XYZ file of C-alpha atoms in Angstrom:
626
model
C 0.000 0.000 0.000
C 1.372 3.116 -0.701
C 2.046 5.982 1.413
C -0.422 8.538 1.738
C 1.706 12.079 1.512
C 0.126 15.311 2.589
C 0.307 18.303 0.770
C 1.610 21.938 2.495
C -0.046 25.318 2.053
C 1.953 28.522 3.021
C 0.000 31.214 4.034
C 1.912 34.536 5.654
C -0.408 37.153 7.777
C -0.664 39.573 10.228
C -3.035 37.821 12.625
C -4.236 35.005 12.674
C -7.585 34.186 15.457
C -7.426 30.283 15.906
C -10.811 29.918 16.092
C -14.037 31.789 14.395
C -16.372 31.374 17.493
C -17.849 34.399 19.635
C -14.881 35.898 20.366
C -12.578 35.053 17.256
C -15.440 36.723 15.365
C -15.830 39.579 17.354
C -11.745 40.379 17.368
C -12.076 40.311 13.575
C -14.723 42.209 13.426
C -12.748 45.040 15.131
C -9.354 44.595 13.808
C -11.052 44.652 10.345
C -12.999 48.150 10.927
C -9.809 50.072 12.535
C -7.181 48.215 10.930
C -5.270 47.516 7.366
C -4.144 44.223 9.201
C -4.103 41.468 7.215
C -6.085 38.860 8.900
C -6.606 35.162 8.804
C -9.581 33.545 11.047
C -8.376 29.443 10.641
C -12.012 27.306 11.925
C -12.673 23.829 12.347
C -16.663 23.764 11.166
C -18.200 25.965 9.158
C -17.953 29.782 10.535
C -21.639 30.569 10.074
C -22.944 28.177 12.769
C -19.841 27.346 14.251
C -18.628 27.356 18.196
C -21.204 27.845 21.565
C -23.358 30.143 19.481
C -24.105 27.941 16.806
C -27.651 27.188 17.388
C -28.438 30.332 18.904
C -29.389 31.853 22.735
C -32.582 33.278 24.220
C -30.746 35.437 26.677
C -27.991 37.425 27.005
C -26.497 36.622 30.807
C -23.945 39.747 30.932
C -25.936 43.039 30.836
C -25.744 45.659 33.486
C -29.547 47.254 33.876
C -30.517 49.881 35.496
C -29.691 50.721 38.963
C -26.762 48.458 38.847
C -22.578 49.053 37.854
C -20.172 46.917 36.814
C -18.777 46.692 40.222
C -21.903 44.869 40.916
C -21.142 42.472 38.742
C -17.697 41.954 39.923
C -18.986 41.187 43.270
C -21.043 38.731 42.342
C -18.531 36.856 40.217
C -16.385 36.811 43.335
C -18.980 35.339 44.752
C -20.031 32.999 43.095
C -16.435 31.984 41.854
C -15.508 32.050 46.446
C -13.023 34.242 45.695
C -10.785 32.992 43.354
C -11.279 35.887 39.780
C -9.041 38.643 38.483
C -10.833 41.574 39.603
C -9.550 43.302 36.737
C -10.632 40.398 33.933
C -13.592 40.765 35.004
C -13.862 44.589 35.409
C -12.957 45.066 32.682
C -15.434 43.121 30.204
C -18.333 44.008 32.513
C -17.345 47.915 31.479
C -17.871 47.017 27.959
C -21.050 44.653 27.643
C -23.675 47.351 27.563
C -22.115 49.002 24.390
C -21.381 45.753 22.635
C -25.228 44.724 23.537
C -26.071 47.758 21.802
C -23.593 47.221 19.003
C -25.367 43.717 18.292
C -28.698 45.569 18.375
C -27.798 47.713 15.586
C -26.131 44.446 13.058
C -28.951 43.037 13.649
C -29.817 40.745 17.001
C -33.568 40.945 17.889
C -33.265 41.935 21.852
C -36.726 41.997 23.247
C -38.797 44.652 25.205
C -41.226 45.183 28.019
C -44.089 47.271 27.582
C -42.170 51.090 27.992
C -40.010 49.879 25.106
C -36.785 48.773 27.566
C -34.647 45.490 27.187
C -37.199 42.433 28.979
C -34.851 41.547 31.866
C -33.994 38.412 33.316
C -32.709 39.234 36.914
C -30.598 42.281 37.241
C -28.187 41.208 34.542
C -29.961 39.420 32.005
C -31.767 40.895 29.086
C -34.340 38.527 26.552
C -33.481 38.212 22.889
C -34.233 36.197 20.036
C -30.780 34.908 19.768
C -31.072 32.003 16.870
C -29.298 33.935 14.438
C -26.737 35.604 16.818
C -23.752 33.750 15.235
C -24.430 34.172 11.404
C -24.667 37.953 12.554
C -21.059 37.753 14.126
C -19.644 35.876 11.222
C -21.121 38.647 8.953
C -19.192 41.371 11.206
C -15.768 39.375 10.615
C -16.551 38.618 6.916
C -17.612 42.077 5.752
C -13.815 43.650 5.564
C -11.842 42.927 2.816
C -8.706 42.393 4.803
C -10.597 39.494 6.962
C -10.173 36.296 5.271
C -10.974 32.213 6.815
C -9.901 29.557 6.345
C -12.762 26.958 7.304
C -12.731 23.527 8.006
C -8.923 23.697 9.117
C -8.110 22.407 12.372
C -4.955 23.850 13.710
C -2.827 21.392 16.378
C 0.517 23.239 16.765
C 1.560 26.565 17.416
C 5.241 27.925 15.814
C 7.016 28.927 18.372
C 11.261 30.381 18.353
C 13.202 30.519 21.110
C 14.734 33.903 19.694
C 18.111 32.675 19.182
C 17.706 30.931 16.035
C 16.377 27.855 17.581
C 12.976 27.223 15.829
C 10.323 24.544 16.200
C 7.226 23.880 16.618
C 5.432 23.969 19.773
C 6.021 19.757 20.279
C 9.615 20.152 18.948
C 10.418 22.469 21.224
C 9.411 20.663 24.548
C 8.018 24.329 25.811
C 11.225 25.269 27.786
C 9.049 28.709 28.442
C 12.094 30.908 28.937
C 10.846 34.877 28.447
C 11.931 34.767 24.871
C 9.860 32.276 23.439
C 7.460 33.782 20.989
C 5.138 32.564 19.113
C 5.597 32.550 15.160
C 2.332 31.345 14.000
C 0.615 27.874 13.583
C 0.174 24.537 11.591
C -2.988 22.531 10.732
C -4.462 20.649 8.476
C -7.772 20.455 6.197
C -10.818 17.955 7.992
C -12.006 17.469 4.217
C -9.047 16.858 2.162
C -5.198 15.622 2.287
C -3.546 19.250 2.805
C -2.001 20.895 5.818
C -1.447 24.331 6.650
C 1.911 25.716 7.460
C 0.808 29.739 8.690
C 2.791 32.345 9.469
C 1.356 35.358 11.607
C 3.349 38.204 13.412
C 0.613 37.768 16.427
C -1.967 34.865 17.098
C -5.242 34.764 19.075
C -6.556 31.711 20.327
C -10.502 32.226 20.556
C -11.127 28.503 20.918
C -13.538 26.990 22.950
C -12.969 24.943 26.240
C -12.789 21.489 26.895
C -15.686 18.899 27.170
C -15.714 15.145 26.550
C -12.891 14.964 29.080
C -15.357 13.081 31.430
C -17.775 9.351 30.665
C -21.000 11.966 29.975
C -24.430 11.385 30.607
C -25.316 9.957 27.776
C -24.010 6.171 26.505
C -23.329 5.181 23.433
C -24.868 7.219 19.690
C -26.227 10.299 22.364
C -22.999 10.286 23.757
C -22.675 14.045 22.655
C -25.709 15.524 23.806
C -24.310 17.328 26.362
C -24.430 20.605 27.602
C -21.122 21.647 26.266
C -20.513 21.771 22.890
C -18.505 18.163 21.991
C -16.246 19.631 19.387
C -15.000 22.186 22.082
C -11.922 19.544 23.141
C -9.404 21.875 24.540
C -7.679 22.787 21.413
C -6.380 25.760 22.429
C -5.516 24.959 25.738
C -3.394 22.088 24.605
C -1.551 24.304 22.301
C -1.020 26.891 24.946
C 0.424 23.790 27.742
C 2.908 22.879 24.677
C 3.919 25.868 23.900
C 5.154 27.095 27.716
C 2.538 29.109 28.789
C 0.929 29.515 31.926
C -2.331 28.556 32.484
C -4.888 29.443 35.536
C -7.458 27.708 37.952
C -8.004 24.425 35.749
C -9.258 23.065 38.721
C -12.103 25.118 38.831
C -14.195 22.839 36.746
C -17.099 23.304 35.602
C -20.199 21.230 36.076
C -23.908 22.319 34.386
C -27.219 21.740 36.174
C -29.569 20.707 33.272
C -32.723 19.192 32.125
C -32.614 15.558 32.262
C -31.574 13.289 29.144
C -32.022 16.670 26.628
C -29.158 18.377 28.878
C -30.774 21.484 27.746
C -30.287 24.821 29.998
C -32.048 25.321 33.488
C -31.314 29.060 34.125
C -33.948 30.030 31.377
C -36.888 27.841 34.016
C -35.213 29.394 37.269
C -34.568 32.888 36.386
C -37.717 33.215 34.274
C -40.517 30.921 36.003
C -38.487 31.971 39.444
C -38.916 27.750 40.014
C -37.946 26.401 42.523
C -35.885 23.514 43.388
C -37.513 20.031 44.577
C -37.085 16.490 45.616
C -39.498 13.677 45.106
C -41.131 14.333 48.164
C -42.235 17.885 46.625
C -39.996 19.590 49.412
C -38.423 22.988 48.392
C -34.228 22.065 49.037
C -32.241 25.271 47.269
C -32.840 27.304 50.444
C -31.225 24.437 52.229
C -27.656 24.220 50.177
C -27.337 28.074 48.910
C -28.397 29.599 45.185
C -24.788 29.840 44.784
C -24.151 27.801 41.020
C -22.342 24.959 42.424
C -24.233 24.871 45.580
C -27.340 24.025 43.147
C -25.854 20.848 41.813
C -24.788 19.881 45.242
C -27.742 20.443 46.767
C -28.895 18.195 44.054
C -26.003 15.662 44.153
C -27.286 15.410 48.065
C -30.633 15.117 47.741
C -30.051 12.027 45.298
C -27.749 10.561 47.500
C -29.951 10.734 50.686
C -32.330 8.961 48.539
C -34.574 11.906 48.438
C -34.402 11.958 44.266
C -35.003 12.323 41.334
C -34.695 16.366 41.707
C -36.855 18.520 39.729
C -37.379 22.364 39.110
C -41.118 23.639 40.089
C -42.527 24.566 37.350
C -46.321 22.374 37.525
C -49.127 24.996 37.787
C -47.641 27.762 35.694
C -50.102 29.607 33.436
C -50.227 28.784 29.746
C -49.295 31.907 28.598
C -45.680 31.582 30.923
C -45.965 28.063 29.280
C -45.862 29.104 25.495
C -43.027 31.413 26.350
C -40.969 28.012 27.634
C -41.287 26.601 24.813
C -40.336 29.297 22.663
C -37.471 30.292 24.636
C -35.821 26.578 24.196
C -36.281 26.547 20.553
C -34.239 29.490 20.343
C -31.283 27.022 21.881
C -32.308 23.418 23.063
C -35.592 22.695 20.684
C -35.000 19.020 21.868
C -36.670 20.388 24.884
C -39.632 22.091 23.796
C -39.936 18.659 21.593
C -39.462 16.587 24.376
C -42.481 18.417 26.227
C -44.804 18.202 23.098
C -43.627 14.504 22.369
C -44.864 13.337 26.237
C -48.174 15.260 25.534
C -47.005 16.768 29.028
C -45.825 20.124 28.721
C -44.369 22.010 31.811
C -47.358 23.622 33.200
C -49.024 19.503 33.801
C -45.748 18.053 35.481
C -42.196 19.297 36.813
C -39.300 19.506 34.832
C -36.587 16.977 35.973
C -32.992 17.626 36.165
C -29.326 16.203 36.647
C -26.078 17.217 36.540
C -23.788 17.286 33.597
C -19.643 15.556 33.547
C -17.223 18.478 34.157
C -15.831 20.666 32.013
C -13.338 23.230 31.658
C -14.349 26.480 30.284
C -12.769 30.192 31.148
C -16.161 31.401 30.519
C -17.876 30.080 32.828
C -15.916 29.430 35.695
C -11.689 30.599 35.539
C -9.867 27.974 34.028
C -7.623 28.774 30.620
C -4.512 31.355 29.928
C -2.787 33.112 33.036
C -3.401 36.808 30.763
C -2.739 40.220 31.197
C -5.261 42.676 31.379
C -4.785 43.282 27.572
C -5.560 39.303 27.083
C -1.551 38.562 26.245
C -0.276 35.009 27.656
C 3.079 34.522 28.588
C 3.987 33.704 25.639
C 5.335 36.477 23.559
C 2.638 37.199 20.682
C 0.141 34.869 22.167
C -3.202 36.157 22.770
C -6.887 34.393 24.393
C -10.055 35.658 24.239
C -13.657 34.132 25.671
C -13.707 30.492 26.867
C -10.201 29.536 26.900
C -8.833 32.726 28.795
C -8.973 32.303 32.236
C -9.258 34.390 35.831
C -12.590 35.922 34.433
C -15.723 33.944 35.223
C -19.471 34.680 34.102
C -18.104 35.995 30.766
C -20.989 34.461 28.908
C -21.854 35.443 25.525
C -20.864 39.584 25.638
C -17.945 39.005 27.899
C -16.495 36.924 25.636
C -17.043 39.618 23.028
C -15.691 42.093 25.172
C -12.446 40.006 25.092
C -12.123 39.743 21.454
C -12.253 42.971 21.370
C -9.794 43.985 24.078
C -7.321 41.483 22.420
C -7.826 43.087 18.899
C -7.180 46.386 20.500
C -3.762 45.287 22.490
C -2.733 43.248 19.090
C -3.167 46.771 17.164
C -1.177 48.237 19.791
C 1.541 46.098 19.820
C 1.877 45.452 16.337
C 2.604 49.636 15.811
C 5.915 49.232 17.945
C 6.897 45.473 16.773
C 9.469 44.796 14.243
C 8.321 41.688 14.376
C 9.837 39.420 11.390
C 8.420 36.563 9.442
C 8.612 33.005 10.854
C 11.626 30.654 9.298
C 9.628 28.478 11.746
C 9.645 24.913 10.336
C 6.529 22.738 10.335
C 8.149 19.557 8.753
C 8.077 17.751 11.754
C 4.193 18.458 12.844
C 3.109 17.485 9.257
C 5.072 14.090 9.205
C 3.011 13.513 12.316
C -0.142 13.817 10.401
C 1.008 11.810 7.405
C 2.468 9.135 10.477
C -1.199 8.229 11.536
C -2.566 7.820 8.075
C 0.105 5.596 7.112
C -0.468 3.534 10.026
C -0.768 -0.032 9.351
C -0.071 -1.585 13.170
C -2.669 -0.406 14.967
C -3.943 -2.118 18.216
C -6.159 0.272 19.667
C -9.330 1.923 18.135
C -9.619 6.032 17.897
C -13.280 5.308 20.250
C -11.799 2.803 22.406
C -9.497 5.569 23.401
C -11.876 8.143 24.152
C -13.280 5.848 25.932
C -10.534 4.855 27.888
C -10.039 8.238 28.622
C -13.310 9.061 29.693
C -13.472 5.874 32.039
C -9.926 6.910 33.802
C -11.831 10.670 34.677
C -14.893 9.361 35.610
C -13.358 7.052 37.977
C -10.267 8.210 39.817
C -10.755 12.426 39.132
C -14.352 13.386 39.968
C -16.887 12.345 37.487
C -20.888 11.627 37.946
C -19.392 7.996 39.103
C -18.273 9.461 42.703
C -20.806 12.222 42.627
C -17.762 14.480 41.641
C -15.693 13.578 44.393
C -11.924 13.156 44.441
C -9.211 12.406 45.944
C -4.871 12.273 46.045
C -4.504 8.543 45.400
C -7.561 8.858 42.965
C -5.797 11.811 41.358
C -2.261 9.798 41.250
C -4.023 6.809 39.635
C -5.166 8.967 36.734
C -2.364 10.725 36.108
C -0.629 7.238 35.435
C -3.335 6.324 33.372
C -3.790 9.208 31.507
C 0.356 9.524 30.741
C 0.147 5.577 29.468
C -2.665 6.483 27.522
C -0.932 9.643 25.660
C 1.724 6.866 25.405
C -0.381 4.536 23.084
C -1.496 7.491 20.647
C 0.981 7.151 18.173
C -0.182 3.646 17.648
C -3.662 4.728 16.351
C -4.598 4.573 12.857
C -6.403 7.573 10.520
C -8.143 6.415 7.650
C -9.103 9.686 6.464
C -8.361 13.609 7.442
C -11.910 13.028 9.345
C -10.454 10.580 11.504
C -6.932 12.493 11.791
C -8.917 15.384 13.537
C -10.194 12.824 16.034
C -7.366 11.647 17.089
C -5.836 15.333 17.622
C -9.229 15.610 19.453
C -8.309 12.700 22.072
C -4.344 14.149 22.263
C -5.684 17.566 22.987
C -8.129 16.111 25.892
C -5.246 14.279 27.047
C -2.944 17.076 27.735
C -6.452 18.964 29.217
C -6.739 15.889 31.592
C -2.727 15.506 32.816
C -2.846 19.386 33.487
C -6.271 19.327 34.858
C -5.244 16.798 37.547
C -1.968 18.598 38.304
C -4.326 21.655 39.264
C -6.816 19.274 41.707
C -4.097 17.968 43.390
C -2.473 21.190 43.953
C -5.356 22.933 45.745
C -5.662 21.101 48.619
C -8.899 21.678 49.804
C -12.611 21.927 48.498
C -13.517 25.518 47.434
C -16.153 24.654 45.092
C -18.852 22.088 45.785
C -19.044 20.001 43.159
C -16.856 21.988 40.665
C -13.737 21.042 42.931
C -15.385 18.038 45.839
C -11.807 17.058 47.218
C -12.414 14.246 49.408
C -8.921 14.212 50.805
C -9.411 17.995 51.709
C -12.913 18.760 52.673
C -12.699 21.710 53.988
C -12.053 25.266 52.497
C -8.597 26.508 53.622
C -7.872 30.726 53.756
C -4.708 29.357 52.561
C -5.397 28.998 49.469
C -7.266 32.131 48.585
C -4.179 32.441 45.632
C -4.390 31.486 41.974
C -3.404 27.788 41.029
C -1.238 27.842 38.028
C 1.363 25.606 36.005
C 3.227 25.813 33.263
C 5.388 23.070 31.078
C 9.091 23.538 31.472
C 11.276 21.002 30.048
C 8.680 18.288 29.327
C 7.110 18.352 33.497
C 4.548 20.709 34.245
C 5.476 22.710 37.373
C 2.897 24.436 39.813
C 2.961 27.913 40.363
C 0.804 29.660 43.339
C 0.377 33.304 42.712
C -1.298 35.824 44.891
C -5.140 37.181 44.144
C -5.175 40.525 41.797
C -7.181 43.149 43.054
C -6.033 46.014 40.866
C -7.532 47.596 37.834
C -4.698 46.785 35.476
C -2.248 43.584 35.663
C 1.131 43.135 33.558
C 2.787 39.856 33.222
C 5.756 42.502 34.373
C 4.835 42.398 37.872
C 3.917 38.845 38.060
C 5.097 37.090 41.574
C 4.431 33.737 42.989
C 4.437 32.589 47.111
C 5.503 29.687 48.459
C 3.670 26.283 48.516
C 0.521 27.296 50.802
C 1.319 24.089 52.897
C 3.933 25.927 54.405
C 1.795 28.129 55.886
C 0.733 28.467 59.337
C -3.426 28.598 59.508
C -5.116 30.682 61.308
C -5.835 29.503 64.797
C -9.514 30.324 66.977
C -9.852 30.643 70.227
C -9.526 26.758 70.918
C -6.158 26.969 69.528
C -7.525 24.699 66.823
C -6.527 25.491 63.047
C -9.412 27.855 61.871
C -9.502 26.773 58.154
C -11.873 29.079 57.132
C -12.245 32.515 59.223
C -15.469 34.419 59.227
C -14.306 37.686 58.292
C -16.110 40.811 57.101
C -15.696 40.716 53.491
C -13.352 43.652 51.675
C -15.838 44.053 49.106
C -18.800 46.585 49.816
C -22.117 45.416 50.491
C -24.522 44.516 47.742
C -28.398 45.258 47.537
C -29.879 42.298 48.670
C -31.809 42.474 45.179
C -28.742 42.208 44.023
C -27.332 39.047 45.533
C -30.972 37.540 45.451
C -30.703 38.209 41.544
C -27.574 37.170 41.040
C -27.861 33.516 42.644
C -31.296 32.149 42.004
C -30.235 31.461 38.192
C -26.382 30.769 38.448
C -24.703 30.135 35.330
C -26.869 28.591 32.903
């Protein structure tokens, strides 16, 4: 059998956005309008339905109404993230949100009104829309410059990376050594449709990817395996490139874990915060009250009802009028229509009977909780040229849809300005070795090992030894240290497996990706020794918060061994990689002792941040992220 050979494309730019989803869109958008940038948006689907937006949104989760600031909203981030966000992340996309809600109002997005003709709110920072074409109207924003070109259908595995000494490699090559002058020279990929690879070079890149789900067994077995609330082709792309490339990443460990409507997995925020339902157990008692409206304290309120054999768990929603009834289904076929068809199917819509839900596996998104790219306040990594934008930067939780706008657009804006000063040179970067890596797994004839037998393999080892639905989320060290050995053998076996096509080629980078998500996702667990989030981080061996550890959990890949990095909470406006300085191992801390002389994990102190309107924290927490 002959040798299946790949063939290379060259393309130079200025920028290239790895990734045409909410926020790779956005940046475009921008950087097309102010600039004569030459700019390349590289996409794995197709860029009109493409990334979390694809089949649309009925709500808009990051608006600040009336009566409210955007300080608000940084206190309730804190809160619901216990502590553990970048003040000035978050700051500083909750300053933008209103105009860039008003921005998508004018290219088009149908935002709905009450009767005086102002935005239908949700809670004190949600607004209604008609969402289901929200993503062809970004891609139109990106596509109508002529300097804004994409390449679709091209998954991109590798960043270029030079140590500045006339060292060059790609990001694998190069074993991330993630000395201060690495710098990123652009990418490689190749073409999901057709034998050809992608050798790009780019004077700055933004990674707009999504997060990471199939990490985790999900709910679902077998052909549903991907109806999840994530979307599945969200594997941790970017993240993966970003580990192998040296960079630092942030707060992995802050998973992220959805509460949903049973079997369809579709959203429960849109029942909670707009039918103000209640939570319940088979017994019809009320149980929200009794674990906290907090996010994660609404799964494990839900996780303990099930377990104390008071499930299954429902939201309240028998009894509602007709009217509030129409508007449910509606609302879902503007994002999860397997919902609204699920309630016409049973001939039982949500007004006759209550709504059931469950728990999702965890995930890892930066836009939900803080997990992805240690950045600056600009949205630059460590990395010299790298940029990250929406789900896969980290430190700013709640982003949602118009956060994650907000950061395509501050990373456009720091690209432009760095760009004017940079005498930044074209890459001599060589991709030969990435591309014989393709070409390697189509050519291979000795394979032992199926590409699903190792997802599922992967997905077992999670499940069972790092926190899946198995253990009700719950981990522990020698759970942790078992994975981590089974996850390395497992990135092991990958070269063995065999591509018959490109199709299969990008699920195999899919699994690899995941993998290197996983390793560094357990390196972030075991590092935080204690449980700060129910659910989201259950550490059996630590089940107690510790004041200790109110500090950022990072790593970064030096040499081939990621290292852990603890680095004090940022409180300031602004943040440069400049001024970055970690602490020692928190371990090595004395605790806090009460009166008993007994190590007070957790004080009760008067929190530094100012008092909200109780309104306000009422608003905030009955919906969670959704």
């Amino acid at each position: 059998m002959a040798n299946t050979h790949i063939e290379v494309r060259k393309y130079h730019t200025d920028v290239l956005i790895i990734g045409g989803g909410t926020a790779g869109c956005y940046a475009a958008a921008l950087l097309g309008e102010k600039t004569d940038l030459k700019v390349l948006i590289a996409e794995k689907a197709g860029i009109m339905r493409s990334g979390c937006l694809a089949a649309g949104v009925n709500a808009l989760n990051c608006y600040i109404t009336d009566g409210h600031t955007p300080d608000d909203y940084v206190e309730y981030s804190r809160q619901d993230g216990e502590g553990i966000i970048r003040d000035d992340l978050v700051r500083s996309f909750a300053e933008r949100v209103n105009d860039i809600t008003h921005d998508l109002e004018k290219r088009g997005l149908v935002i709905l009104k009450d009767e005086n003709g102002n935005y239908a709110t949700r809670g004190w920072r949600n607004i209604k829309i008609n969402g289901e074409n929200i993503k062809p109207i970004l891609a139109k924003a990106a596509l109508e410059s002529e300097n804004v070109s994409v390449l679709e259908h091209v998954n991109i595995t590798d960043l270029k990376i030079s140590d500045g000494n006339g060292n060059i490699a790609a990001g694998a090559d190069l074993n991330a050594s993630a000395e201060d002058d690495i710098e990123v020279t652009g990418a490689v990929g190749f073409s999901v449709r057709e034998n050809v690879a992608f050798d790009i070079d780019a004077k700055a890149v933004l990674i707009a990817t999504g997060g990471a789900a199939g990490l985790y067994r999900p709910n679902n077995p077998g052909f549903s395996r991907h109806k999840m609330w994530y979307p599945p082709f969200n594997t941790g792309a970017g993240y993966a490139m970003g580990i192998m490339s040296g960079a630092e990443m942030t707060t992995m460990e802050d998973r992220f874990v959805a509460l949903r409507c049973k079997d369809t997995i579709a959203p429960t925020g849109t029942i909670a915060q707009g039918v103000n339902a209640s939570q319940v157990n088979s017994n019809g008692e009320v149980y929200d009250d009794r674990y906290g409206r907090k996010t994660a304290d609404r799964i494990y309120g839900t996780v303990q009802e099930n377990r104390a054999g008071r499930g299954p768990c429902f939201l309240k929603t028998s009894g509602i009028s007709k009217a509030i009834e129409d508007d449910l289904y509606k609302a879902y076929l503007n994002m999860a229509p397997s919902q609204t068809l699920r309630w016409i199917e049973s001939g039982q819509g949500p007004s006759a009977i209550d709504t059931e839900i469950e728990g999702t596996e965890p995930y890892v998104t930066g836009g939900h909780t803080a997990g992805g790219f240690w950045v600056d306040s600009g949205r630059r990594t460590t990395v010299k040229n790298l940029y990250a934008a929406g789900d896969v930067a980290g430190g700013a939780p709640q982003k949602y849809v118009t956060g994650a706008l907000a950061e395509g657009e501050i990373a456009a804006e720091s690209i432009i300005n760095d760009l004017k000063v940079s005498d930044l040179r074209e890459s001599e970067t060589s991709a030969d070795a990435i591309i014989k890596s393709y070409e390697a797994f189509l050519n291979n004839n000795d394979s032992f090992i199926s590409i699903d037998e190792a997802e599922e393999a992967m997905q077992k080892i999670m499940d069972e030894y790092a926190g899946g639905i198995r253990n009700d989320y719950q981990y522990n060290e020698k759970g942790l240290s078992i994975a981590e050995n089974k996850i390395r053998k497992l990135m092991e076996m990958l070269p063995s497996l065999k591509a018959d096509d490109m199709f299969d080629l990008l699920h195999i980078f899919e699994i690899k990706d995941r993998l290197w998500v996983c390793l560094d996702l357990i390196y972030h667990m075991r590092a935080r020794k204690e449980t700060r989030w129910h659910i989201f981080g259950e550490n059996a061996s630590h089940p107690k918060r510790d004041r200790r550890y109110d500090l950022y959990v990072n790593s970064i890949l030096r040499n081939g061994k990621i290292e852990i990095i603890f680095r004090p909470l940022v409180k300031s406006d602004s943040y440069s990689h400049t001024k970055a300085t970690s602490i020692a191992d928190p371990e090595s801390v004395e605790p806090a002792r009460g009166e008993s002389g007994e190590p007070e994990l957790y004080p009760k102190e008067k929190s530094e941040a100012r008092d909200l309107k109780e309104d306000i924290k009422a608003g905030a927490m009955k919906g969670g992220r959704s």
